[in-house]
Amino acid sequence: MAIEDAREMCLRMRGRQGVQIVGLHSHVGSQITHLEPLQHAAEALATLACELRRAGIEVEHLDIGGGLGIPYEGQPVPSASEYAAAVLPFVQKTGLALVLEPGRYLVGQLAA
């Protein structure tokens, strides 16, 4: 879903009985080997969370999903520290809890 559609849906659902928006989630892939897509997702979700807060919607967490890739053919991949440095500046300004899905970065290298 496009970020604009997510914004519209959240605003439309605001105050509906039985609906509580508790988090914003994205998944840009599980074999990401460049930080730009993850950084862009973090920035977009953080911006949306701040916009929703101004509209009276308090989300509890951001899930920037996806995950760092692993070097299948020797290509360079970012480290966990580089990942954190790329996304934390955007997430920290929201004060929200952060959920990550590092996936194959944690276990894929064991099999490589």
PDB file of C-alpha atoms in Angstrom:
ATOM      1  CA  MET A   1       0.000   0.000   0.000  1.00  0.00           C
ATOM      2  CA  ALA A   2       1.340   3.420  -0.868  1.00  0.00           C
ATOM      3  CA  ILE A   3       2.151   5.675   2.081  1.00  0.00           C
ATOM      4  CA  GLU A   4      -0.511   8.145   0.929  1.00  0.00           C
ATOM      5  CA  ASP A   5      -3.116   5.364   1.004  1.00  0.00           C
ATOM      6  CA  ALA A   6      -1.965   4.291   4.472  1.00  0.00           C
ATOM      7  CA  ARG A   7      -2.315   7.873   5.730  1.00  0.00           C
ATOM      8  CA  GLU A   8      -5.811   8.142   4.274  1.00  0.00           C
ATOM      9  CA  MET A   9      -6.862   4.782   5.712  1.00  0.00           C
ATOM     10  CA  CYS A  10      -5.586   5.650   9.196  1.00  0.00           C
ATOM     11  CA  LEU A  11      -7.413   8.966   9.167  1.00  0.00           C
ATOM     12  CA  ARG A  12     -10.588   7.288   7.911  1.00  0.00           C
ATOM     13  CA  MET A  13     -10.411   4.602  10.612  1.00  0.00           C
ATOM     14  CA  ARG A  14      -9.718   7.092  13.404  1.00  0.00           C
ATOM     15  CA  GLY A  15     -12.389   6.803  16.045  1.00  0.00           C
ATOM     16  CA  ARG A  16     -14.116   3.789  14.511  1.00  0.00           C
ATOM     17  CA  GLN A  17     -15.508   1.446  17.114  1.00  0.00           C
ATOM     18  CA  GLY A  18     -13.464  -1.739  17.410  1.00  0.00           C
ATOM     19  CA  VAL A  19     -10.482  -0.355  15.497  1.00  0.00           C
ATOM     20  CA  GLN A  20      -7.281   0.755  17.167  1.00  0.00           C
ATOM     21  CA  ILE A  21      -4.230   1.726  15.142  1.00  0.00           C
ATOM     22  CA  VAL A  22      -1.262   0.517  17.168  1.00  0.00           C
ATOM     23  CA  GLY A  23       1.565   0.399  14.656  1.00  0.00           C
ATOM     24  CA  LEU A  24       2.823   1.288  11.251  1.00  0.00           C
ATOM     25  CA  HIS A  25       4.553  -1.461   9.300  1.00  0.00           C
ATOM     26  CA  SER A  26       6.564  -1.731   6.121  1.00  0.00           C
ATOM     27  CA  HIS A  27       8.430  -4.486   4.362  1.00  0.00           C
ATOM     28  CA  VAL A  28      10.817  -3.501   1.608  1.00  0.00           C
ATOM     29  CA  GLY A  29      12.368  -6.911   1.121  1.00  0.00           C
ATOM     30  CA  SER A  30      14.420  -9.559   2.874  1.00  0.00           C
ATOM     31  CA  GLN A  31      17.570  -9.451   0.766  1.00  0.00           C
ATOM     32  CA  ILE A  32      18.360  -5.744   0.945  1.00  0.00           C
ATOM     33  CA  THR A  33      22.043  -5.055   0.325  1.00  0.00           C
ATOM     34  CA  HIS A  34      21.846  -1.241   0.221  1.00  0.00           C
ATOM     35  CA  LEU A  35      20.722   0.968   3.075  1.00  0.00           C
ATOM     36  CA  GLU A  36      18.771   3.496   1.027  1.00  0.00           C
ATOM     37  CA  PRO A  37      15.483   1.505   0.806  1.00  0.00           C
ATOM     38  CA  LEU A  38      15.530   0.785   4.543  1.00  0.00           C
ATOM     39  CA  GLN A  39      16.385   4.380   5.337  1.00  0.00           C
ATOM     40  CA  HIS A  40      13.609   5.626   3.062  1.00  0.00           C
ATOM     41  CA  ALA A  41      11.078   3.292   4.720  1.00  0.00           C
ATOM     42  CA  ALA A  42      12.126   4.419   8.202  1.00  0.00           C
ATOM     43  CA  GLU A  43      11.848   8.075   7.223  1.00  0.00           C
ATOM     44  CA  ALA A  44       8.439   7.580   5.584  1.00  0.00           C
ATOM     45  CA  LEU A  45       6.992   5.694   8.570  1.00  0.00           C
ATOM     46  CA  ALA A  46       8.425   8.179  11.082  1.00  0.00           C
ATOM     47  CA  THR A  47       6.977  11.089   9.113  1.00  0.00           C
ATOM     48  CA  LEU A  48       3.597   9.365   8.894  1.00  0.00           C
ATOM     49  CA  ALA A  49       3.635   8.611  12.633  1.00  0.00           C
ATOM     50  CA  CYS A  50       4.265  12.295  13.401  1.00  0.00           C
ATOM     51  CA  GLU A  51       1.465  13.354  11.032  1.00  0.00           C
ATOM     52  CA  LEU A  52      -0.942  10.895  12.637  1.00  0.00           C
ATOM     53  CA  ARG A  53       0.026  12.095  16.114  1.00  0.00           C
ATOM     54  CA  ARG A  54      -0.871  15.658  15.094  1.00  0.00           C
ATOM     55  CA  ALA A  55      -4.239  14.276  13.906  1.00  0.00           C
ATOM     56  CA  GLY A  56      -4.863  12.641  17.294  1.00  0.00           C
ATOM     57  CA  ILE A  57      -3.798   9.096  16.424  1.00  0.00           C
ATOM     58  CA  GLU A  58      -1.166   7.712  18.791  1.00  0.00           C
ATOM     59  CA  VAL A  59       0.566   4.656  17.380  1.00  0.00           C
ATOM     60  CA  GLU A  60       2.751   2.567  19.688  1.00  0.00           C
ATOM     61  CA  HIS A  61       5.427   1.238  17.369  1.00  0.00           C
ATOM     62  CA  LEU A  62       7.065   1.344  13.980  1.00  0.00           C
ATOM     63  CA  ASP A  63       7.999  -1.865  12.190  1.00  0.00           C
ATOM     64  CA  ILE A  64      10.466  -1.044   9.443  1.00  0.00           C
ATOM     65  CA  GLY A  65      10.466  -4.689   8.448  1.00  0.00           C
ATOM     66  CA  GLY A  66      12.546  -6.119   5.694  1.00  0.00           C
ATOM     67  CA  GLY A  67      16.019  -7.083   6.601  1.00  0.00           C
ATOM     68  CA  LEU A  68      19.622  -6.929   5.697  1.00  0.00           C
ATOM     69  CA  GLY A  69      20.779  -9.240   2.997  1.00  0.00           C
ATOM     70  CA  ILE A  70      23.627 -11.667   3.108  1.00  0.00           C
ATOM     71  CA  PRO A  71      26.500 -11.944   0.643  1.00  0.00           C
ATOM     72  CA  TYR A  72      25.453 -14.787  -1.657  1.00  0.00           C
ATOM     73  CA  GLU A  73      28.100 -14.011  -4.249  1.00  0.00           C
ATOM     74  CA  GLY A  74      30.576 -11.998  -2.226  1.00  0.00           C
ATOM     75  CA  GLN A  75      28.850  -8.636  -2.734  1.00  0.00           C
ATOM     76  CA  PRO A  76      29.296  -6.196   0.158  1.00  0.00           C
ATOM     77  CA  VAL A  77      26.394  -5.897   2.566  1.00  0.00           C
ATOM     78  CA  PRO A  78      25.823  -3.344   5.317  1.00  0.00           C
ATOM     79  CA  SER A  79      26.559  -4.282   8.903  1.00  0.00           C
ATOM     80  CA  ALA A  80      23.966  -4.150  11.660  1.00  0.00           C
ATOM     81  CA  SER A  81      25.710  -1.018  12.988  1.00  0.00           C
ATOM     82  CA  GLU A  82      25.432   0.675   9.599  1.00  0.00           C
ATOM     83  CA  TYR A  83      21.754  -0.301   9.430  1.00  0.00           C
ATOM     84  CA  ALA A  84      21.128   1.193  12.865  1.00  0.00           C
ATOM     85  CA  ALA A  85      22.975   4.402  11.979  1.00  0.00           C
ATOM     86  CA  ALA A  86      20.866   4.762   8.825  1.00  0.00           C
ATOM     87  CA  VAL A  87      17.418   4.303  10.397  1.00  0.00           C
ATOM     88  CA  LEU A  88      17.672   5.412  14.024  1.00  0.00           C
ATOM     89  CA  PRO A  89      17.822   9.170  13.376  1.00  0.00           C
ATOM     90  CA  PHE A  90      14.341   8.981  11.842  1.00  0.00           C
ATOM     91  CA  VAL A  91      12.825   6.574  14.359  1.00  0.00           C
ATOM     92  CA  GLN A  92      14.259   8.209  17.477  1.00  0.00           C
ATOM     93  CA  LYS A  93      12.508  11.504  16.808  1.00  0.00           C
ATOM     94  CA  THR A  94       9.143   9.745  17.137  1.00  0.00           C
ATOM     95  CA  GLY A  95       9.802   8.261  20.568  1.00  0.00           C
ATOM     96  CA  LEU A  96       8.072   5.071  19.388  1.00  0.00           C
ATOM     97  CA  ALA A  97       9.184   1.497  19.920  1.00  0.00           C
ATOM     98  CA  LEU A  98      11.013  -0.005  16.975  1.00  0.00           C
ATOM     99  CA  VAL A  99      10.409  -3.464  15.537  1.00  0.00           C
ATOM    100  CA  LEU A 100      12.919  -4.977  13.118  1.00  0.00           C
ATOM    101  CA  GLU A 101      12.863  -8.154  11.088  1.00  0.00           C
ATOM    102  CA  PRO A 102      16.543  -8.886  10.413  1.00  0.00           C
ATOM    103  CA  GLY A 103      15.734 -12.356   9.080  1.00  0.00           C
ATOM    104  CA  ARG A 104      18.385 -14.014   6.996  1.00  0.00           C
ATOM    105  CA  TYR A 105      21.059 -11.604   8.237  1.00  0.00           C
ATOM    106  CA  LEU A 106      20.929 -13.484  11.545  1.00  0.00           C
ATOM    107  CA  VAL A 107      20.663 -17.050  10.323  1.00  0.00           C
ATOM    108  CA  GLY A 108      21.541 -17.112   6.630  1.00  0.00           C
ATOM    109  CA  GLN A 109      25.245 -16.667   7.168  1.00  0.00           C
ATOM    110  CA  LEU A 110      25.345 -19.799   9.294  1.00  0.00           C
ATOM    111  CA  ALA A 111      24.453 -21.830   6.216  1.00  0.00           C
ATOM    112  CA  ALA A 112      26.673 -19.892   3.810  1.00  0.00           C
TER     113      ALA A 112
END
